[in-house]
C-alpha cells in the first residue's frame, strides 16, 4: 500500500521487480541496526570533530525515533527536513523512517516561499531546522509558518534558537531522544521520503521514493562503484541532494560498511583538507565545483592521492573539463546523469576513455527502460538521433505527489516519465545529453524553474511581463537572465530592486536573476507562446536585435505567468 496521493507501480510490474530480486522488501528504517550488526565498531560518520561508529549511529537512530514518537510523530506523518551536512541529518532521516514518518528533503537555501509550499503540499506536521544558519533564522520561519498552517504542530531546532520554556511548538532537537521502543516495520512498497523535483512548473513538485526502490537504487549504484568496507565517501554537496544521499552517496556507502565524511560545503579548502585527513576514496560534485577544484589543485599542498573516483553530474560537463580530471587530480572520472525522479546513468570503470569524456554512460539497471522520442509526435526517433528522453524502471517514479493534472502531462499512458531532457543514445547504448526541452535554468548544480521566477517577477510593481531564460556562463554553466516588460513607469525597477523584492517575497537566493533586460515586448511563437529560443539567443548575444518582429496586436499577454498564491 502506498500513501494516498502517490501513484504505485502496476501490480504486475511490481511483481516482476520482486521476482527478479530487485525489490527485496527492505525497510529503510531497519537499515542502521542491520548495518550495526554487520559493521558495529567501524566508523560510519565523520563530521567536524565528531566520529560515530555504526553501533553509535544505530543507537542514536533508535533513541531519536522513540523521541519523535514521544513528541507525537505518527506513522504516515510528513516532516520537512531542512538541515545542513551534519550527523543529525542522517540520524533524523533514519529515525523518521524508523518511526514510519516521511521526511520531505528541503534545501538549506530554501526560504519562506519554498518551505511554506513544501509544508502545505505535504501537509507536514513537523519541520526540522538548524536554528540560525548562514544568517537566516529558520526557527523564526518555522514559528511563523506554524501560525499560518494549522497542520504544522512542531518545529524541531538543532541549535536551540527560538526555544522558550514551556513552549511545545519549538522543540530543541536535543530533547528528541528517549529509551528505544519496539516500533512496527514499514511496508517496503510504501513511500519512505520525498525528494524535490528540479521543476518545470511554477511550484516545485514532490517525488515519492519508496523503501524498496531507494534500497534498490543505492545497492545497485554502490555495487557499480565497487564500494566495500574500505570506501570513504566525502559528502561535498548538500546531503539532501539525491546525488549525495543515494548515488551511491551516504546511503550506498553505509550499506557497504564504508565511512561517510560530511563536508560543511564544497569549497576546495574544506574538501581537500578532509580528503587528505580521512583518506577519502570517492566523492561527487557538480561541474562548477569540479572546475574550482581543478584550479585549486594546482596550488594546494594537500595530499589527494587517496581519491580514486570523482563523480561529476547534475549539469552538463564540458569535454575539455572532463579531460582534465584524471591528469590533474589523479583519479578516475565517472560521469553521472541523474534526477531525483529516478533514472541514473553512469560511466563504468572499463569504459573506453572517449566514452568517459563524451557520454554520460549507461543506465545503472538492466531493468531501466529508455526511449528517445520526437517531442512533437511522441514517436521514437531513428537510432542515434536526439529526442526527448523518456524512462520507466524499478526506481523511477510513476507520479508526483498529489499532482494528478501535472502527472497526466508528465507521464505517458504506459507509465514512462517524460524527463524534459534532450538526449541521444550511442550504438553501445550510452546516453549523451544534448540539451533540454524543459523550462529550467541549471545554475551550478541548482535547478531553477523559469516559471517560478517569472511568477514572482510579475508580482513586483512596475513589471508587466517576464520571461526567464538561461544564459551560458563559463563558471556556473548557466546564469539566470530575465527579460522584462515594464509598465511604462520611469525608470522601471532595476536589478537590485527586483532582487530585494523577490527576497522580500521569501524566494531562495539561488533563484534570483543574475541579469535583467527591459524590452518593449516579448517575442512569440506562431502558437502565441513566448519564444524562449529567440530570447536565449538574444541573452547570449547583446548585439542581436531586440526587434522581434511581433506586431502590436499579438504581443505577449501582459502577465506572462500567473501570480502564485501565498
Ligand atoms: C546534463 N544534465 C544533467 C548531466 C543531471 C545524480 C546526478 C544528478 C542528479 C540531479 C541526481 C546531468 N548532464 N550529467 O539526482 O542522483 C540535469 C537534467 C536532469 C536534471 C535533474 C543524481 N545530470 N542533469 O541533477 O533532480 O536536466 O538531479 O533532468 O537535481 O538535471 O536534476 P536533479
Coordinates of C-alpha atoms and ligand atoms in Angstrom, one line a residue:
X1 CA 0.0 0.0 0.0
X2 CA 1.2 3.4 -0.9
X3 CA 0.4 6.7 0.9
X4 CA -2.7 8.3 -0.6
X5 CA -1.7 10.8 -3.3
X6 CA 1.0 8.6 -4.7
X7 CA 1.0 6.5 -7.8
X8 CA 2.0 2.9 -7.3
X9 CA 3.7 0.8 -10.0
X10 CA 1.2 -1.5 -11.7
X11 CA 0.8 -4.8 -9.7
X12 CA 2.3 -7.0 -12.4
X13 CA 5.3 -4.7 -12.8
X14 CA 5.9 -4.7 -9.1
X15 CA 5.7 -8.4 -9.0
X16 CA 8.2 -8.7 -11.8
X17 CA 10.7 -6.4 -9.9
X18 CA 10.2 -8.6 -6.8
X19 CA 10.6 -11.8 -8.7
X20 CA 13.8 -10.5 -10.3
X21 CA 15.2 -9.8 -6.9
X22 CA 15.4 -6.0 -7.5
X23 CA 12.9 -5.2 -4.8
X24 CA 13.8 -7.2 -1.7
X25 CA 11.3 -6.0 0.9
X26 CA 13.9 -3.7 2.6
X27 CA 12.6 -1.2 5.2
X28 CA 15.0 1.8 5.2
X29 CA 14.2 2.3 8.9
X30 CA 15.7 -1.1 9.7
X31 CA 19.0 -0.4 8.0
X32 CA 21.0 1.3 10.7
X33 CA 20.5 -1.6 13.1
X34 CA 21.3 -4.2 10.4
X35 CA 24.5 -2.2 9.5
X36 CA 25.4 -2.0 13.2
X37 CA 25.1 -5.8 13.4
X38 CA 27.4 -6.2 10.4
X39 CA 30.0 -3.4 10.9
X40 CA 29.4 -2.3 14.6
X41 CA 32.7 -0.8 15.6
X42 CA 33.7 0.6 12.2
X43 CA 33.4 4.4 11.7
X44 CA 30.1 5.3 10.0
X45 CA 30.1 9.0 10.1
X46 CA 32.7 11.8 10.4
X47 CA 31.7 15.4 10.7
X48 CA 34.0 18.1 12.3
X49 CA 35.4 16.5 15.4
X50 CA 32.6 14.0 15.7
X51 CA 33.1 10.4 14.7
X52 CA 30.3 7.9 15.1
X53 CA 30.6 4.1 14.8
X54 CA 27.9 2.1 13.2
X55 CA 26.8 0.9 16.7
X56 CA 26.5 4.5 17.9
X57 CA 24.6 5.6 14.8
X58 CA 22.1 2.8 15.3
X59 CA 21.7 3.7 19.0
X60 CA 21.1 7.3 18.2
X61 CA 18.6 6.5 15.5
X62 CA 16.7 4.2 17.9
X63 CA 16.6 6.8 20.6
X64 CA 15.6 9.6 18.3
X65 CA 12.9 7.5 16.7
X66 CA 11.4 6.9 20.2
X67 CA 11.9 10.7 20.9
X68 CA 9.9 11.6 17.8
X69 CA 7.1 9.2 18.8
X70 CA 7.0 10.8 22.2
X71 CA 6.7 14.2 20.5
X72 CA 3.6 13.0 18.7
X73 CA 5.1 12.0 15.4
X74 CA 2.9 9.2 13.9
X75 CA 3.3 6.7 11.0
X76 CA 2.4 8.4 7.8
X77 CA 3.2 12.0 9.1
X78 CA 5.2 14.2 6.8
X79 CA 8.1 16.1 8.3
X80 CA 10.0 18.8 6.4
X81 CA 13.7 18.1 7.0
X82 CA 16.0 21.1 6.4
X83 CA 19.4 20.5 7.9
X84 CA 22.9 21.1 6.6
X85 CA 25.7 18.4 6.3
X86 CA 25.7 17.4 10.0
X87 CA 25.3 13.9 11.6
X88 CA 21.8 15.0 12.8
X89 CA 20.6 14.9 9.2
X90 CA 21.4 11.2 8.9
X91 CA 20.1 10.4 12.4
X92 CA 16.9 12.3 11.9
X93 CA 16.2 10.9 8.4
X94 CA 16.6 7.3 9.6
X95 CA 14.8 8.0 12.9
X96 CA 11.8 9.3 10.9
X97 CA 11.9 6.2 8.6
X98 CA 12.0 4.1 11.8
X99 CA 9.0 5.9 13.2
X100 CA 7.2 5.4 9.9
X101 CA 7.1 9.2 9.2
X102 CA 8.1 10.6 5.8
X103 CA 10.8 13.2 5.7
X104 CA 10.5 15.8 2.9
X105 CA 14.0 16.9 1.9
X106 CA 14.4 20.6 1.7
X107 CA 17.5 22.6 0.8
X108 CA 19.0 24.8 3.5
X109 CA 18.9 27.6 1.0
X110 CA 15.1 27.4 0.8
X111 CA 13.3 30.4 2.3
X112 CA 9.7 31.2 3.2
X113 CA 8.3 30.6 -0.3
X114 CA 9.7 27.2 -0.7
X115 CA 9.3 25.9 2.8
X116 CA 5.7 27.1 3.0
X117 CA 4.9 25.4 -0.2
X118 CA 6.6 22.1 0.9
X119 CA 4.7 22.2 4.2
X120 CA 1.4 23.0 2.5
X121 CA 1.8 20.4 -0.3
X122 CA 2.9 17.7 2.0
X123 CA 0.6 18.6 4.9
X124 CA 3.6 18.5 7.1
X125 CA 3.1 18.2 10.9
X126 CA 6.7 18.9 11.7
X127 CA 9.7 20.9 10.5
X128 CA 13.3 20.1 11.4
X129 CA 15.6 23.1 11.2
X130 CA 19.2 24.1 12.1
X131 CA 18.0 27.1 14.1
X132 CA 20.0 30.1 12.8
X133 CA 22.1 29.0 9.8
X134 CA 24.2 31.3 7.5
X135 CA 22.5 34.3 8.9
X136 CA 18.9 33.0 8.4
X137 CA 16.6 32.3 11.3
X138 CA 14.9 29.0 10.3
X139 CA 13.4 28.6 13.7
X140 CA 11.7 32.0 13.3
X141 CA 10.4 31.0 9.9
X142 CA 9.0 27.8 11.4
X143 CA 7.2 29.7 14.2
X144 CA 5.7 32.0 11.6
X145 CA 4.6 29.2 9.3
X146 CA 3.0 27.3 12.2
X147 CA 0.7 30.3 12.8
X148 CA -0.5 30.1 9.1
X149 CA -0.6 26.3 8.7
X150 CA -2.7 24.5 11.3
X151 CA -1.3 21.1 10.4
X152 CA 2.3 22.2 11.4
X153 CA 2.5 21.4 15.1
X154 CA 6.2 21.1 15.9
X155 CA 9.4 22.8 14.8
X156 CA 12.5 20.9 15.9
X157 CA 15.5 23.1 16.3
X158 CA 19.1 21.9 16.3
X159 CA 20.9 24.8 17.9
X160 CA 18.2 25.9 20.4
X161 CA 17.4 29.2 18.6
X162 CA 13.9 30.4 19.5
X163 CA 13.3 27.8 22.2
X164 CA 11.4 29.1 25.2
X165 CA 10.4 27.3 28.4
X166 CA 7.0 25.7 28.4
X167 CA 6.6 26.1 24.6
X168 CA 5.6 23.0 22.8
X169 CA 5.7 24.4 19.3
X170 CA 9.5 25.0 19.0
X171 CA 11.3 22.0 20.5
X172 CA 15.1 21.5 20.8
X173 CA 16.2 18.5 18.7
X174 CA 18.4 17.6 21.6
X175 CA 15.3 16.7 23.6
X176 CA 14.1 14.4 20.8
X177 CA 15.5 11.2 22.4
X178 CA 14.0 8.5 24.5
X179 CA 14.5 4.9 25.5
X180 CA 14.1 2.8 22.4
X181 CA 10.7 1.5 21.6
X182 CA 9.6 -1.6 19.6
X183 CA 8.3 0.1 16.5
X184 CA 6.3 -1.5 13.7
X185 CA 8.1 -2.2 10.5
X186 CA 7.3 -0.2 7.3
X187 CA 5.6 -1.6 4.3
X188 CA 8.6 -1.7 1.8
X189 CA 6.4 -0.7 -1.1
X190 CA 5.3 2.5 0.7
X191 CA 6.9 5.9 0.4
X192 CA 9.9 6.4 2.7
X193 CA 10.6 10.0 1.9
X194 CA 10.1 12.8 -0.6
X195 CA 12.6 14.4 -2.8
X196 CA 12.1 17.7 -4.5
X197 CA 11.8 18.0 -8.3
X198 CA 14.1 20.3 -10.2
X199 CA 10.8 21.5 -11.6
X200 CA 9.3 22.9 -14.7
X201 CA 6.2 24.3 -13.2
X202 CA 5.8 27.5 -11.2
X203 CA 5.7 25.5 -8.0
X204 CA 8.0 22.6 -7.1
X205 CA 6.7 19.0 -7.1
X206 CA 7.3 16.3 -4.6
X207 CA 8.8 13.0 -5.6
X208 CA 7.8 10.0 -3.5
X209 CA 10.6 7.5 -3.1
X210 CA 9.7 4.1 -1.7
X211 CA 11.8 1.9 0.7
X212 CA 12.2 -0.8 -1.9
X213 CA 13.0 1.5 -4.8
X214 CA 15.6 3.5 -3.0
X215 CA 17.2 0.5 -1.4
X216 CA 17.5 -1.0 -4.9
X217 CA 19.0 2.2 -6.3
X218 CA 21.6 2.6 -3.6
X219 CA 22.6 -1.1 -3.6
X220 CA 22.9 -1.1 -7.4
X221 CA 25.0 2.0 -7.6
X222 CA 27.2 1.0 -4.7
X223 CA 28.0 -2.3 -6.5
X224 CA 28.8 -0.5 -9.7
X225 CA 31.1 1.9 -7.8
X226 CA 32.8 -1.2 -6.3
X227 CA 32.2 0.0 -2.7
X228 CA 33.2 -2.1 0.2
X229 CA 34.2 -1.5 3.9
X230 CA 37.3 0.4 2.8
X231 CA 35.3 3.0 1.0
X232 CA 35.4 6.6 2.3
X233 CA 32.8 8.8 0.7
X234 CA 33.0 12.6 1.0
X235 CA 29.6 14.3 1.0
X236 CA 30.8 17.6 -0.5
X237 CA 27.5 18.7 -1.9
X238 CA 24.4 19.1 0.3
X239 CA 23.3 15.7 1.7
X240 CA 19.7 16.2 0.7
X241 CA 20.6 16.1 -3.0
X242 CA 19.8 12.7 -4.4
X243 CA 23.3 12.6 -5.9
X244 CA 24.9 12.9 -2.4
X245 CA 22.3 11.0 -0.5
X246 CA 22.0 7.9 -2.6
X247 CA 24.1 7.7 -5.8
X248 CA 25.7 5.7 -4.0
X249 CA 26.4 8.6 -1.6
X250 CA 25.6 8.4 2.0
X251 CA 23.1 5.5 2.0
X252 CA 25.1 3.4 -0.5
X253 CA 28.4 3.9 1.4
X254 CA 26.8 3.0 4.8
X255 CA 25.2 -0.1 3.2
X256 CA 28.7 -1.3 2.4
X257 CA 30.3 -0.6 5.7
X258 CA 32.3 2.3 4.4
X259 CA 32.8 5.7 6.1
X260 CA 30.8 8.9 5.2
X261 CA 32.6 12.2 5.8
X262 CA 30.4 15.2 5.8
X263 CA 31.9 18.4 4.4
X264 CA 30.3 21.7 5.6
X265 CA 30.4 23.0 2.0
X266 CA 32.0 22.0 -1.3
X267 CA 34.9 24.6 -1.2
X268 CA 38.3 23.1 -2.0
X269 CA 39.7 24.5 1.3
X270 CA 37.4 22.3 3.3
X271 CA 37.2 19.3 0.9
X272 CA 40.9 19.0 0.2
X273 CA 41.7 19.0 3.9
X274 CA 39.1 16.3 4.5
X275 CA 40.3 14.2 1.6
X276 CA 43.8 14.2 3.0
X277 CA 42.8 13.7 6.6
X278 CA 40.3 11.0 6.1
X279 CA 41.9 9.3 3.0
X280 CA 38.7 9.8 1.0
X281 CA 38.3 7.4 -1.9
X282 CA 35.1 8.7 -3.6
X283 CA 33.2 11.9 -3.9
X284 CA 30.6 13.6 -6.1
X285 CA 30.4 17.1 -7.3
X286 CA 28.7 19.3 -10.0
X287 CA 30.8 20.6 -12.9
X288 CA 31.1 24.1 -11.3
X289 CA 32.7 22.6 -8.2
X290 CA 35.0 20.4 -10.3
X291 CA 36.2 23.5 -12.2
X292 CA 37.1 25.2 -8.9
X293 CA 38.8 22.1 -7.5
X294 CA 41.0 21.9 -10.7
X295 CA 42.1 25.5 -10.3
X296 CA 43.0 25.0 -6.6
X297 CA 44.6 21.6 -7.2
X298 CA 47.5 23.4 -8.9
X299 CA 48.2 25.4 -5.7
X300 CA 47.3 23.1 -2.9
X301 CA 49.8 21.1 -0.8
X302 CA 47.0 18.7 0.3
X303 CA 47.6 15.1 -0.5
X304 CA 44.7 14.0 -2.7
X305 CA 46.3 10.7 -3.6
X306 CA 43.6 8.6 -1.8
X307 CA 40.9 9.8 -4.2
X308 CA 40.1 7.0 -6.6
X309 CA 36.9 8.2 -8.3
X310 CA 35.4 11.7 -8.8
X311 CA 31.8 11.5 -9.8
X312 CA 30.6 14.6 -11.8
X313 CA 26.9 15.1 -12.6
X314 CA 23.9 17.4 -12.2
X315 CA 24.7 19.6 -15.1
X316 CA 26.4 19.4 -18.5
X317 CA 30.1 18.6 -18.2
X318 CA 32.2 20.1 -20.9
X319 CA 34.5 17.5 -22.5
X320 CA 37.5 19.9 -22.0
X321 CA 36.9 20.0 -18.3
X322 CA 36.3 16.2 -18.2
X323 CA 39.6 15.7 -19.9
X324 CA 41.5 17.5 -17.1
X325 CA 40.2 15.3 -14.2
X326 CA 42.5 12.3 -14.4
X327 CA 45.7 14.1 -15.4
X328 CA 45.3 16.9 -12.8
X329 CA 43.6 15.2 -9.9
X330 CA 45.0 11.7 -10.4
X331 CA 41.6 9.9 -10.1
X332 CA 39.1 8.3 -12.4
X333 CA 36.2 10.4 -13.7
X334 CA 32.7 8.9 -13.5
X335 CA 30.1 10.9 -15.3
X336 CA 26.7 10.7 -13.7
X337 CA 23.4 11.8 -15.3
X338 CA 20.6 11.6 -12.8
X339 CA 17.4 13.0 -11.5
X340 CA 15.6 13.0 -8.2
X341 CA 12.7 11.3 -10.1
X342 CA 14.8 8.2 -10.7
X343 CA 16.8 7.2 -13.7
X344 CA 20.6 7.3 -13.3
X345 CA 23.2 6.7 -15.9
X346 CA 26.9 6.4 -15.3
X347 CA 30.2 5.7 -16.9
X348 CA 31.7 2.3 -16.0
X349 CA 35.2 1.6 -14.8
X350 CA 36.0 -0.3 -18.0
X351 CA 34.6 2.2 -20.4
X352 CA 37.0 3.5 -23.1
X353 CA 38.4 6.9 -22.4
X354 CA 36.5 8.6 -25.3
X355 CA 33.1 7.4 -23.9
X356 CA 34.1 8.6 -20.4
X357 CA 34.7 12.1 -21.7
X358 CA 31.9 12.4 -24.2
X359 CA 29.0 10.4 -22.8
X360 CA 27.0 10.2 -19.6
X361 CA 27.3 6.4 -19.5
X362 CA 24.7 3.7 -19.3
X363 CA 21.6 3.3 -17.1
X364 CA 22.6 1.7 -13.8
X365 CA 19.9 -1.0 -14.0
X366 CA 19.2 -3.6 -16.7
X367 CA 15.5 -3.0 -15.9
X368 CA 15.7 0.7 -16.8
X369 CA 13.7 1.3 -19.9
X370 CA 14.8 4.3 -22.0
X371 CA 13.1 5.7 -25.1
X372 CA 14.2 8.6 -27.2
X373 CA 11.2 10.2 -29.0
X374 CA 10.3 13.1 -31.2
X375 CA 8.9 15.6 -28.7
X376 CA 6.1 16.8 -31.0
X377 CA 4.8 13.4 -32.2
X378 CA 6.0 11.1 -29.4
X379 CA 7.3 8.6 -32.0
X380 CA 10.7 7.0 -31.5
X381 CA 13.5 8.8 -33.4
X382 CA 15.9 6.9 -35.6
X383 CA 18.8 5.3 -33.8
X384 CA 21.5 7.8 -32.8
X385 CA 19.3 10.9 -33.2
X386 CA 18.4 13.3 -30.4
X387 CA 15.0 13.4 -28.9
X388 CA 13.2 13.7 -25.6
X389 CA 14.3 11.1 -23.1
X390 CA 11.5 9.0 -21.6
X391 CA 12.1 6.4 -19.0
X392 CA 10.5 4.0 -16.6
X393 CA 12.0 1.4 -14.3
X394 CA 12.3 0.0 -10.8
X395 CA 13.4 3.3 -9.1
X396 CA 11.7 5.8 -11.4
X397 CA 8.5 7.4 -10.0
X398 CA 5.1 6.8 -11.6
X399 CA 3.6 10.0 -10.4
X400 CA 4.4 13.2 -8.4
X401 CA 2.7 13.5 -5.0
X402 CA -0.8 15.0 -5.1
X403 CA -0.4 16.3 -8.7
X404 CA -2.9 14.4 -10.9
X405 CA -3.1 17.1 -13.6
X406 CA 0.6 17.5 -13.9
X407 CA 1.0 13.8 -13.9
X408 CA -1.3 13.4 -16.9
X409 CA 1.2 15.5 -18.9
X410 CA 4.5 14.3 -17.3
X411 CA 3.9 10.6 -17.9
X412 CA 2.9 8.6 -21.0
X413 CA -0.1 6.3 -20.7
X414 CA 2.2 3.4 -20.3
X415 CA 4.0 5.0 -17.4
X416 CA 7.1 6.4 -19.0
X417 CA 8.3 9.6 -17.3
X418 CA 8.9 12.5 -19.7
X419 CA 12.2 13.8 -18.4
X420 CA 12.2 17.1 -20.5
X421 CA 15.9 16.3 -21.3
X422 CA 17.0 16.0 -24.9
X423 CA 19.4 13.1 -25.4
X424 CA 20.7 10.6 -27.9
X425 CA 22.0 7.0 -27.5
X426 CA 25.3 5.8 -28.9
X427 CA 25.2 2.4 -30.7
X428 CA 26.5 0.8 -27.4
X429 CA 23.6 2.3 -25.5
X430 CA 25.4 5.2 -23.8
X431 CA 23.4 8.3 -23.2
X432 CA 24.5 11.7 -24.5
X433 CA 22.7 14.6 -23.1
X434 CA 22.1 17.1 -25.9
X435 CA 20.0 19.8 -24.3
X436 CA 16.7 20.4 -22.6
X437 CA 13.1 20.9 -23.6
X438 CA 12.0 21.9 -20.1
X439 CA 11.9 25.5 -19.0
X440 CA 14.6 25.2 -16.4
X441 CA 17.9 27.1 -15.7
X442 CA 20.7 24.9 -14.3
X443 CA 22.9 27.3 -12.4
X444 CA 25.9 25.5 -11.0
X445 CA 24.0 22.4 -9.9
X446 CA 20.9 24.3 -8.8
X447 CA 17.8 23.8 -10.9
X448 CA 15.6 26.9 -11.2
X449 CA 12.1 26.6 -12.9
X450 CA 11.7 29.6 -15.1
X451 CA 8.0 29.8 -14.4
X452 CA 8.5 30.1 -10.7
X453 CA 10.8 33.1 -11.0
X454 CA 8.6 34.7 -13.7
X455 CA 5.6 34.4 -11.4
X456 CA 7.4 36.4 -8.7
X457 CA 8.8 38.9 -11.1
X458 CA 5.4 39.9 -12.5
X459 CA 4.2 40.4 -8.9
X460 CA 6.7 43.2 -8.5
X461 CA 5.2 46.7 -9.0
X462 CA 6.4 48.1 -12.4
X463 CA 6.8 44.7 -14.1
X464 CA 4.1 43.8 -16.7
X465 CA 5.6 40.7 -18.2
X466 CA 8.6 38.5 -17.5
X467 CA 10.5 35.7 -19.3
X468 CA 13.4 33.9 -17.7
X469 CA 16.0 32.1 -19.8
X470 CA 19.4 30.5 -19.2
X471 CA 22.4 32.4 -20.5
X472 CA 25.7 30.4 -20.9
X473 CA 28.3 31.2 -18.2
X474 CA 31.9 29.9 -18.0
X475 CA 31.8 29.2 -14.3
X476 CA 28.3 28.3 -13.5
X477 CA 27.4 26.7 -16.8
X478 CA 24.3 28.9 -16.9
X479 CA 23.0 32.0 -15.3
X480 CA 19.5 33.4 -14.9
X481 CA 18.6 36.1 -17.4
X482 CA 15.2 37.8 -17.2
X483 CA 13.6 39.7 -20.0
X484 CA 11.0 42.1 -18.6
X485 CA 8.4 44.4 -20.0
X486 CA 7.8 47.5 -17.8
X487 CA 4.5 49.1 -17.0
X488 CA 5.6 52.4 -18.6
X489 CA 6.8 53.8 -15.3
X490 CA 10.2 55.5 -15.5
X491 CA 12.6 54.2 -14.6
X492 CA 11.5 50.6 -14.3
X493 CA 12.7 48.7 -11.2
X494 CA 16.4 47.8 -11.6
X495 CA 18.1 44.6 -10.8
X496 CA 18.9 45.4 -7.1
X497 CA 15.3 46.5 -6.5
X498 CA 13.9 43.4 -8.2
X499 CA 16.3 41.1 -6.2
X500 CA 15.3 42.8 -2.9
X501 CA 11.6 42.4 -3.9
X502 CA 12.0 38.7 -4.6
X503 CA 13.9 38.2 -1.4
X504 CA 11.2 40.1 0.4
X505 CA 8.7 37.7 -1.0
X506 CA 10.7 34.9 0.5
X507 CA 12.3 33.3 -2.6
X508 CA 15.6 31.5 -2.2
X509 CA 18.7 33.5 -3.2
X510 CA 19.8 31.0 -5.8
X511 CA 16.7 31.7 -7.9
X512 CA 17.3 35.5 -8.1
X513 CA 18.0 36.7 -11.6
X514 CA 21.7 37.4 -12.4
X515 CA 20.7 40.0 -15.0
X516 CA 17.6 41.7 -16.3
X517 CA 16.9 43.5 -19.5
X518 CA 13.8 45.6 -20.3
X519 CA 12.4 45.1 -23.7
X520 CA 9.4 46.7 -25.5
X521 CA 7.7 43.3 -25.8
X522 CA 8.4 39.6 -25.8
X523 CA 8.7 37.5 -28.9
X524 CA 6.0 35.0 -29.6
X525 CA 6.0 31.7 -31.4
X526 CA 3.4 31.1 -34.2
X527 CA 1.3 29.4 -31.5
X528 CA 1.4 32.6 -29.4
X529 CA 3.7 31.3 -26.7
X530 CA 6.7 33.3 -25.5
X531 CA 9.6 32.3 -27.8
X532 CA 12.3 31.3 -25.4
X533 CA 14.6 30.1 -28.1
X534 CA 14.7 33.7 -29.5
X535 CA 15.2 35.1 -26.0
X536 CA 18.0 32.6 -25.2
X537 CA 19.9 33.6 -28.3
X538 CA 19.4 37.3 -27.5
X539 CA 20.6 36.8 -23.9
X540 CA 23.7 35.2 -25.2
X541 CA 24.4 37.9 -27.7
X542 CA 23.8 41.5 -26.6
X543 CA 24.4 42.7 -30.2
X544 CA 21.4 40.9 -31.5
X545 CA 18.4 42.9 -32.4
X546 CA 15.6 43.1 -29.8
X547 CA 13.1 43.9 -32.5
X548 CA 11.3 40.5 -32.6
X549 CA 9.0 41.5 -35.4
X550 CA 6.0 40.8 -33.2
X551 CA 3.1 43.0 -34.3
X552 CA 1.3 45.1 -31.6
X553 CA -1.8 43.0 -32.0
X554 CA -0.2 39.7 -31.0
X555 CA 2.1 40.9 -28.3
X556 CA 2.7 38.7 -25.3
X557 CA 0.0 38.8 -22.7
X558 CA 0.7 41.3 -20.0
X559 CA 1.2 38.8 -17.2
X560 CA 3.5 36.1 -18.6
X561 CA 2.8 33.8 -15.7
X562 CA 0.1 33.6 -13.0
X563 CA 0.9 35.0 -9.6
X564 CA 1.4 32.2 -7.2
X565 CA -0.9 32.2 -4.2
X566 CA 0.9 33.0 -1.0
Ligands
LIG1 C1 23.5 17.2 -18.1 N1 22.4 17.5 -17.3 C2 22.2 16.8 -16.2 C3 24.3 15.6 -16.6 C4 21.6 15.9 -14.3 C5 22.8 12.2 -9.7 C6 23.3 13.2 -10.5 C7 22.5 14.3 -10.8 C8 21.2 14.4 -10.2 C9 20.4 15.6 -10.5 C10 20.8 13.4 -9.4 C11 23.2 15.9 -15.8 N2 24.4 16.4 -17.7 N3 25.3 14.8 -16.2 O1 19.6 13.4 -8.8 O2 21.1 11.3 -8.3 C12 20.1 17.6 -15.3 C13 19.0 17.0 -16.2 C14 18.1 16.3 -15.2 C15 18.1 17.2 -14.0 C16 17.8 16.5 -12.7 C17 21.6 12.3 -9.1 N4 22.7 15.3 -14.6 N5 21.3 16.8 -15.3 O3 20.9 16.6 -11.0 O4 16.8 16.2 -9.9 O5 18.3 18.1 -16.8 O6 19.1 15.6 -10.1 O7 16.8 16.1 -15.7 O8 18.6 17.9 -9.3 O9 19.5 17.7 -14.0 O10 18.1 17.3 -11.7 P1 18.1 16.8 -10.2

